[in-house]
Amino acid sequence: MPDTPVTTNTGNLALRTLESHDIEHLRALVDDPKRIIVGNAIHEDYSHDELHTLVHAPEVLIEAVSTAEISAIMRYASAKGIAVTARGQGTGLVGGAVSLHGGIMLSLQKMNKFLELDVENMLLTVEPGVLLMEIAEYLAPTGLFYPPDPGEKSATIGGNISTNAGGMRAVKYGVTRDYVRSLEVVLASGEVVEVGGKVAKNSSGYSIKDLMIGSEGTLGIITKATLKLIGQPKVTVSLLIPFPDLGAAISAVPAILKVRQVPTAVEFMQREVIEAASEYLGRPFPDNSADAYLLVSCDGPTRRIVDESVDEIAQVALGHGAIDAFLADTPERQLSVWSTRGTFLEAIKASTSMIDECDVVVPRNEVASFITFSYELQAKHGLRLMSFGHAGDGNLHIYALRDDLDEATWTTRVEAVFAAMYDRAHAIGGKVSGEHGIGFAKMRYLASSEQEPTIRLMQAIKRAFDPQGILNPGKIV
Amino acid sequence: MTIVALIKQVPLTSEVALDPKTGVIQRESGETKMNPYDLYALETALRISQTHGGKTIALTMGPPQAEAVVREAFAMGFDEGYLLTDRAFAGSDVLATSHALSQAIRTLGQVDLIITGKQTTDGDTGQVGAEVSEFLGIPCVAAVQQLLEISETSITATSDTGTTLMTVRVELPALIAVDKDIHQPRLPSYVRMKQTEKRQVRRITLADLPDTDRTHYGLEGSPTQVVKIFPPESNTDFALWTGVDIPGRLYEYLQKEKFLQELA
C-alpha cells in the first residue's frame, strides 16, 4: 500500500539525496546525454510497476548500455552512498523495480542484444534487457527451446531471473532458476564477476549464481545471462477439461500428474474470470458449459506419443468427475484457449478500479481448500476476489478488486484479507510467493512467515553483498 | 433440415517454403489439420441444427487419410460424414473440385443448406462454394457475417461485400460461405470422439456419382494451367522522418499515395 510505513535495509550508511555535482559526475560516465534523464523529465511510468501499489520516482534515470558503464556508476554510487534500483520492463507486481528511496534508476532495456547461441552446448547468452517473447522468436527457427513460460511475455529476461519467474510450463520443465547456467553481475562495489559457467554440473562452493536468481536487484546488477536450452518439443496438444465445480477440478489434479508423461501445464480457471477475459478480448471462449476448468497441455516429439498422454489424461479426468475433455490440437484452437488464459491479469485489471495480488504457493493438495478459504474471506470482509493459477504446482494468483471502495476501506479490507490468506498459507506449509517475488509489497508477509533465524540469514546475505545497502533498498528483507 | 458442411484437410502450417528453382512447395512434414476456416462452417451448421433440429453431414474430398477431418466433425457433434475419394479426382482444380463436390451432394438426397468456410489455407481461392452452388443451380451467399433468420423455406443473412453490408434472403436449398468469426468454433470433444470411433465415414467414388465421365474430373477436367509458382514479393523498405511538422508531411504523403479518401 502506498501509505504503508517504509522499513529499510540501508545498512550503516544513510542514503544520500543526489546533488547537482552528483548529476554532473554521472553525466560524465554516460557518453550519450540522452540516456541520462533527471528529475521531472523522467516519465511517470518509471515511478511504479504494473500494479501501481507503490509509487516513488527515481532522482535520475540512466539507460545503461554496457557492463563497464554500470560498473562505473556502481563505483560512484557506492562511494557516495546513493541508492541504485535496476529495472527491466517494469512488469513486476510487487514494487521490486520501484526506486523507493529515489537515487539512481538503472534501466536495462537498452542492453538487449543476443550475444551467443552455442548450439553444441545448447546455451544462449543474452543481455538482461532481451524480452521473453524475443527469446521465443529468436529460437523458433533453431530447433532449440527455452522452456520457462511466464504469462508476461514482454518482461525482460533480467527481470525474470531477478524474480525466479515460473510460468505455465513449470510442471514439466521447472522455473527460471533451472535454466540459468551463468550470470555476469556488477556488484555493489562496481566489481564485475561471472558466476556459474557453461558447465552442466557444478559443486564448486556456495552457488552465488543461485543467490542472485530471485534476489530482485538487492544483491547485484545482472548484466549478462547464459541460459540452458533444450530441444524444441515438436507437438503440443492442450485439453480443456470442464468440471461441475472447482473442487472437483482440483481433486483430479494429483491423478493427472501421475500419468506416464508429465503434462507441461495444469492450469485452473473459473467461469467468472473466463467471462471477464472474453469480454476484455471481445472474443468468446470455445466452451462455457461449466463452472470450472482445468487446462492441461502435453508436448512431445510426435503426435502419436502426445496422443497417448492426451488419451490417458482424458480418461483419468473423466474418471474423476470431468464432464468432457475438449481437444485444442491445432495452432488456432490452442490460441482460442491460451489467449484467453494469457489475458486474465489484464482482464481483471480492466474490470475494476485497482487491484492487489496474492501469489502464494501451497502444497498441491491444498489448492482447492485454499480457494474455498479465500471465498469465505471475500464474503466475510466484503472484498471482491478473483483467482486463477497453476494447479499443477500449487501456485495461486488471487486478486483483490477495489471497485468503488474508498481508499481507507480498500486498504483496511485488503490488508485483513491478505493477512488471513498468508497466515493460512503458512499454516498449511505454503510460501508467500510462488513466482512474482517479495519486492516491497510482500516484505511483511515474508518476515512473518519465515523463521527468525532464516530472516537473519537473509539479512546477513544482503549485508555480505551490499554492506552499504545501496542496491534496491527497502526490498525483500 | 439437412445441412451439409464442406470441409478440407490442409497442411498443418501455412508457412511453406518454395524451391526457388523449381517453384515446388517444400513441406517439412505430412502433418495436416482441418482447414481453420471450415471450423466456422461446422460451428454454424451445429448451431442451426441445435436450434432448428435436423441432420448435419460433413463432406470432404481428398485422399483416404482425409477421413480424419470427417472424424473430427463427428467429435464436434456432426451426425454423418462422407469422404469423396477416387484416383480420378487427383489434380482437380477449383472447377473440377466444385463439380465433383456438387455431384456428391446430389447423391445425399434432400439437402436444404450447404455451408462452407471462406476459403482454404492451402488453395486460398475462396471459389469452391460459389462454383458448387452454380453447378447445383441454387442461390449462394458469400462472406456471411451473421444469420438473421432461418425458416423451413428460407435463410436471411448479412453478407460483408468489403465496402457494404448486405442483408440477403434466399430460398432454400441454398449455399452460404461463412466468414471467420461468425461464431467461436467449439473444440472437438474427447467423449464424442470415443463414442463415434466406430461410426462409418462413407466413401463416395466416381462410380457413385451421377456424372461418371472421367474427363470432367481430375487433371483432365481442370482448365487451370499453372504457369509458374513463386513466393510473393515482400517489401520492408521504410523511411525515417525527423524534424518539424511530421503530421503534416504524413498527411500529404498518405494523400499522395491515395490512402486517404474524402468523406462523402
XYZ file of C-alpha atoms in Angstrom, chain A residues 10-418:
409
model
C 20.033 0.651 4.272
C 22.865 -0.745 6.367
C 25.117 1.655 8.183
C 25.315 4.450 5.712
C 22.401 6.840 5.284
C 21.334 7.054 1.657
C 22.002 10.430 0.136
C 19.821 12.592 -1.997
C 21.535 13.413 -5.272
C 23.059 16.849 -5.618
C 23.929 18.721 -8.776
C 27.578 17.665 -8.648
C 26.458 14.010 -8.465
C 24.405 14.515 -11.613
C 27.363 16.160 -13.333
C 29.592 13.278 -12.386
C 27.066 10.725 -13.642
C 26.701 12.656 -16.899
C 30.433 12.267 -17.402
C 30.100 8.483 -17.013
C 27.386 8.185 -19.670
C 28.581 9.032 -23.174
C 25.194 9.975 -24.596
C 23.343 12.767 -22.764
C 20.002 11.402 -23.985
C 20.474 8.325 -21.809
C 20.524 10.233 -18.548
C 17.253 11.833 -17.508
C 16.870 13.893 -14.388
C 14.039 14.832 -12.036
C 10.731 15.871 -13.535
C 11.872 14.898 -17.028
C 11.644 11.227 -16.004
C 8.456 9.670 -17.348
C 5.869 8.808 -14.733
C 5.974 5.137 -15.835
C 9.323 4.793 -14.069
C 7.796 5.568 -10.693
C 5.652 2.419 -10.448
C 5.336 -1.091 -11.787
C 2.418 -2.942 -13.338
C 0.254 -2.679 -10.217
C 0.762 0.956 -9.140
C 0.529 -0.034 -5.463
C 3.937 1.514 -4.739
C 4.675 4.872 -6.331
C 8.038 6.627 -5.981
C 10.123 8.350 -8.634
C 13.892 7.993 -9.015
C 16.005 11.146 -8.948
C 17.903 10.180 -12.041
C 17.203 7.584 -14.721
C 20.127 6.105 -16.641
C 19.512 3.914 -19.668
C 22.607 1.764 -19.371
C 24.236 0.194 -22.408
C 27.249 -1.703 -21.096
C 28.681 -3.598 -18.165
C 31.577 -1.126 -17.977
C 29.174 1.768 -17.699
C 27.168 0.081 -14.953
C 30.398 -0.771 -13.155
C 31.460 2.890 -13.207
C 28.042 4.012 -11.989
C 28.125 1.483 -9.135
C 31.624 2.589 -8.117
C 30.376 6.143 -7.838
C 27.116 5.165 -6.104
C 28.924 3.040 -3.508
C 31.498 5.759 -2.872
C 28.763 8.314 -2.347
C 26.059 6.153 -0.709
C 23.467 6.600 -3.443
C 20.615 4.112 -3.890
C 20.526 2.198 -7.193
C 17.441 0.362 -8.445
C 17.683 -1.835 -11.523
C 14.667 -2.032 -13.793
C 13.703 -4.046 -16.841
C 10.292 -3.506 -18.409
C 8.577 -2.656 -15.114
C 6.085 -5.503 -15.463
C 6.562 -6.664 -11.860
C 3.683 -6.858 -9.403
C 5.306 -6.303 -6.002
C 7.095 -2.961 -6.355
C 10.501 -4.611 -6.914
C 11.523 -2.194 -9.669
C 10.328 0.972 -7.921
C 13.045 3.228 -6.506
C 11.608 3.518 -3.043
C 14.495 5.689 -1.848
C 14.938 7.719 -5.001
C 18.542 7.778 -6.153
C 19.561 6.241 -9.466
C 17.298 4.030 -11.554
C 19.286 1.855 -13.940
C 17.106 0.892 -16.864
C 18.474 -2.205 -18.604
C 16.042 -2.035 -21.531
C 18.735 -0.899 -23.972
C 21.006 -3.823 -23.084
C 19.002 -6.129 -25.291
C 21.444 -7.973 -27.503
C 21.684 -11.670 -28.219
C 25.373 -12.365 -27.600
C 25.903 -16.032 -28.437
C 23.957 -19.112 -29.437
C 26.139 -22.079 -28.512
C 24.387 -24.842 -30.390
C 26.754 -27.617 -29.300
C 26.321 -26.886 -25.601
C 22.705 -25.782 -26.122
C 23.267 -22.440 -24.418
C 22.083 -18.943 -25.211
C 23.878 -15.871 -23.880
C 21.904 -12.648 -23.760
C 21.950 -9.210 -22.253
C 19.393 -8.656 -19.488
C 17.053 -6.389 -21.468
C 16.139 -9.072 -24.027
C 12.423 -9.778 -23.794
C 10.988 -13.201 -23.101
C 8.990 -13.079 -26.337
C 12.136 -12.148 -28.282
C 13.879 -15.263 -26.960
C 10.999 -17.433 -28.175
C 11.084 -15.731 -31.587
C 14.893 -15.973 -31.829
C 14.915 -19.682 -31.005
C 11.915 -20.711 -33.131
C 13.911 -21.478 -36.304
C 16.806 -23.141 -34.434
C 15.057 -26.241 -33.094
C 16.090 -25.166 -29.587
C 13.776 -24.105 -26.788
C 13.870 -22.045 -23.596
C 11.102 -23.665 -21.524
C 10.150 -21.124 -18.798
C 6.880 -19.511 -19.858
C 5.697 -16.737 -17.524
C 2.448 -15.082 -18.595
C 4.045 -11.671 -19.153
C 5.899 -12.189 -22.417
C 7.033 -8.555 -22.611
C 9.084 -8.922 -19.424
C 12.881 -8.861 -19.720
C 14.959 -11.957 -19.064
C 16.829 -9.930 -16.421
C 13.548 -9.330 -14.614
C 12.602 -12.990 -14.971
C 15.913 -14.065 -13.423
C 15.611 -11.458 -10.674
C 12.250 -12.869 -9.558
C 12.954 -16.505 -10.459
C 9.847 -16.316 -12.632
C 7.854 -19.517 -13.076
C 5.069 -19.687 -15.616
C 2.795 -22.226 -17.194
C 5.295 -24.928 -18.146
C 6.789 -25.253 -14.671
C 5.009 -28.571 -14.030
C 7.191 -30.414 -16.516
C 10.166 -28.129 -17.064
C 10.694 -26.218 -13.831
C 11.282 -22.487 -13.374
C 13.798 -19.844 -14.474
C 16.377 -20.992 -11.892
C 16.556 -24.367 -13.616
C 17.666 -22.726 -16.875
C 20.292 -20.215 -15.774
C 23.830 -21.537 -16.231
C 25.836 -18.422 -15.564
C 25.485 -14.720 -14.854
C 27.672 -11.696 -15.203
C 26.980 -9.452 -12.254
C 28.097 -5.964 -11.305
C 28.432 -5.934 -7.537
C 27.528 -3.009 -5.289
C 31.214 -2.029 -5.253
C 31.331 -1.858 -9.038
C 33.417 -5.032 -9.367
C 32.298 -7.357 -12.157
C 32.047 -11.107 -11.509
C 30.959 -14.067 -13.567
C 29.134 -16.687 -11.503
C 28.248 -20.180 -12.682
C 29.570 -21.232 -16.083
C 28.912 -23.149 -19.260
C 29.172 -26.364 -17.271
C 26.250 -28.721 -16.801
C 27.193 -29.613 -13.212
C 28.763 -27.516 -10.506
C 29.628 -28.382 -6.905
C 32.238 -25.671 -6.529
C 31.359 -23.940 -3.298
C 28.359 -21.804 -2.494
C 26.245 -21.091 -5.540
C 26.401 -17.325 -5.846
C 24.565 -17.676 -9.152
C 21.601 -19.218 -7.360
C 21.620 -16.488 -4.730
C 21.481 -13.892 -7.489
C 18.464 -15.606 -9.062
C 15.371 -14.291 -7.295
C 17.294 -11.542 -5.485
C 15.253 -8.753 -7.151
C 18.165 -6.389 -7.672
C 19.161 -6.344 -3.990
C 22.460 -8.235 -4.351
C 23.892 -7.049 -7.670
C 23.053 -5.916 -11.194
C 22.754 -8.747 -13.726
C 24.420 -7.646 -16.967
C 24.630 -10.925 -18.900
C 22.988 -14.330 -18.627
C 23.729 -17.697 -20.162
C 20.599 -19.809 -20.416
C 20.265 -23.534 -20.777
C 18.175 -24.672 -23.750
C 16.546 -27.975 -24.625
C 15.333 -29.458 -27.913
C 12.065 -27.991 -29.122
C 9.109 -30.255 -28.483
C 7.611 -30.886 -31.912
C 3.980 -31.343 -30.961
C 1.803 -29.710 -28.324
C -1.814 -30.568 -27.603
C -3.930 -28.959 -24.907
C -7.021 -30.316 -23.206
C -9.698 -28.001 -21.874
C -11.428 -30.095 -19.246
C -14.773 -28.895 -17.842
C -15.795 -29.848 -14.293
C -19.017 -29.156 -12.368
C -17.089 -27.111 -9.789
C -13.575 -26.076 -8.783
C -13.361 -28.659 -6.000
C -13.878 -31.479 -8.486
C -11.377 -29.921 -10.900
C -8.628 -29.575 -8.306
C -9.276 -33.048 -6.904
C -8.439 -34.532 -10.297
C -5.009 -32.853 -10.458
C -2.939 -35.353 -8.405
C -4.174 -38.237 -10.568
C -3.478 -36.259 -13.769
C 0.088 -35.617 -12.601
C 0.656 -39.341 -12.145
C 0.272 -40.181 -15.844
C 3.332 -41.613 -17.583
C 4.263 -38.424 -19.443
C 4.141 -35.389 -17.145
C 1.982 -32.628 -18.658
C 3.743 -29.312 -19.323
C 0.967 -27.255 -17.754
C -2.035 -27.803 -15.493
C -3.930 -24.536 -15.035
C -7.237 -23.979 -13.306
C -9.757 -21.374 -14.328
C -13.260 -20.435 -13.345
C -16.193 -19.138 -15.308
C -16.132 -15.657 -13.760
C -12.532 -14.999 -14.805
C -13.072 -16.557 -18.245
C -16.070 -14.278 -18.797
C -14.041 -11.214 -17.776
C -11.256 -12.251 -20.182
C -13.680 -12.945 -23.050
C -15.217 -9.535 -22.587
C -11.786 -7.923 -22.441
C -10.653 -9.675 -25.631
C -14.018 -9.281 -27.340
C -13.863 -12.948 -28.280
C -15.977 -15.753 -26.855
C -14.292 -18.732 -25.159
C -14.778 -22.032 -27.036
C -16.850 -23.518 -24.191
C -18.989 -22.030 -21.471
C -20.843 -25.058 -20.235
C -19.050 -25.460 -16.891
C -18.183 -23.505 -13.765
C -14.591 -24.683 -13.548
C -11.963 -25.941 -15.979
C -8.548 -27.469 -15.989
C -6.356 -26.541 -18.926
C -3.759 -29.246 -19.422
C -1.004 -29.234 -22.037
C 1.158 -32.093 -23.236
C 4.128 -31.910 -25.543
C 6.435 -34.434 -27.137
C 8.373 -35.472 -30.215
C 5.482 -36.963 -32.228
C 1.711 -36.654 -32.399
C 1.341 -40.350 -31.610
C 3.297 -40.056 -28.351
C 1.432 -36.905 -27.351
C -1.907 -38.512 -28.212
C -1.132 -41.361 -25.823
C -0.714 -38.825 -22.998
C -3.823 -36.939 -24.054
C -5.808 -40.162 -24.041
C -4.514 -41.139 -20.617
C -5.188 -37.702 -19.117
C -8.687 -37.513 -20.593
C -9.541 -40.942 -19.187
C -8.196 -40.026 -15.743
C -10.106 -36.729 -15.743
C -13.354 -38.406 -16.796
C -12.832 -40.925 -14.014
C -12.539 -38.012 -11.575
C -15.766 -36.281 -12.460
C -14.858 -34.294 -15.587
C -17.839 -33.525 -17.816
C -15.798 -33.962 -21.011
C -12.344 -33.144 -22.350
C -12.059 -30.766 -25.292
C -9.098 -31.029 -27.630
C -7.066 -27.989 -28.648
C -4.804 -29.694 -31.140
C -4.120 -27.046 -33.785
C -2.463 -23.639 -33.507
C -5.862 -21.929 -33.959
C -7.547 -23.978 -31.267
C -4.683 -23.524 -28.856
C -4.779 -19.796 -29.458
C -8.523 -19.691 -28.745
C -7.915 -21.174 -25.308
C -4.469 -19.883 -24.325
C -5.034 -16.302 -25.493
C -7.903 -16.133 -23.017
C -5.759 -17.680 -20.283
C -2.929 -15.296 -21.127
C -5.083 -12.220 -20.672
C -6.527 -12.989 -17.234
C -4.426 -10.439 -15.367
C -5.140 -7.639 -17.849
C -8.836 -8.538 -17.895
C -9.119 -8.481 -14.115
C -7.286 -5.151 -14.024
C -9.659 -3.732 -16.623
C -12.737 -4.924 -14.723
C -12.144 -2.744 -11.651
C -10.517 0.464 -10.443
C -7.456 -1.058 -8.770
C -6.149 -4.499 -7.865
C -3.712 -6.088 -5.473
C -2.461 -9.622 -5.718
C -1.556 -12.629 -3.642
C 0.839 -15.070 -5.327
C 1.023 -17.784 -2.690
C 2.218 -21.275 -3.412
C 0.732 -24.107 -1.365
C 1.109 -27.878 -1.424
C -0.828 -29.099 -4.461
C -3.391 -30.989 -2.414
C -4.329 -27.775 -0.572
C -5.229 -25.725 -3.657
C -8.992 -26.348 -3.524
C -9.273 -25.750 0.221
C -7.262 -22.554 -0.129
C -9.533 -21.196 -2.854
C -12.587 -22.114 -0.755
C -10.999 -20.299 2.172
C -10.479 -17.200 0.009
C -14.188 -17.241 -0.903
C -15.065 -17.235 2.768
C -12.815 -14.194 3.236
C -14.479 -12.489 0.295
C -17.879 -12.797 1.949
C -16.613 -12.028 5.435
C -14.723 -8.848 4.533
C -16.823 -7.562 1.652
C -13.908 -7.566 -0.795
C -14.300 -8.949 -4.314
C -11.672 -11.566 -5.213
C -10.869 -13.303 -8.485
C -8.421 -16.124 -8.848
C -6.684 -18.381 -11.325
C -3.412 -20.180 -11.267
C -1.173 -23.123 -11.708
C -2.963 -26.139 -10.254
C -0.046 -28.314 -11.298
C 2.394 -26.626 -8.941
C 0.081 -25.137 -6.292
C 0.848 -21.528 -7.254
C -2.293 -19.397 -6.955
C -2.945 -15.896 -8.208
C -5.673 -14.358 -6.105
C -6.595 -10.777 -6.914
C -8.421 -8.315 -4.679
C -10.575 -5.868 -6.657
C -11.123 -2.389 -5.309
C -14.222 -1.482 -7.374
C -15.728 1.659 -5.793
C -14.298 1.276 -2.275
C -12.771 4.433 -0.797
C -9.033 4.432 -0.048
C -9.342 3.725 3.678
C -11.892 0.905 3.321
C -9.906 -0.677 0.477
C -6.664 -0.578 2.458
C -8.250 -1.985 5.612
C -10.051 -4.790 3.827
C -7.238 -5.817 1.528
C -4.816 -5.933 4.457
C -7.199 -8.038 6.545
C -7.867 -10.466 3.692
C -4.211 -10.746 2.662
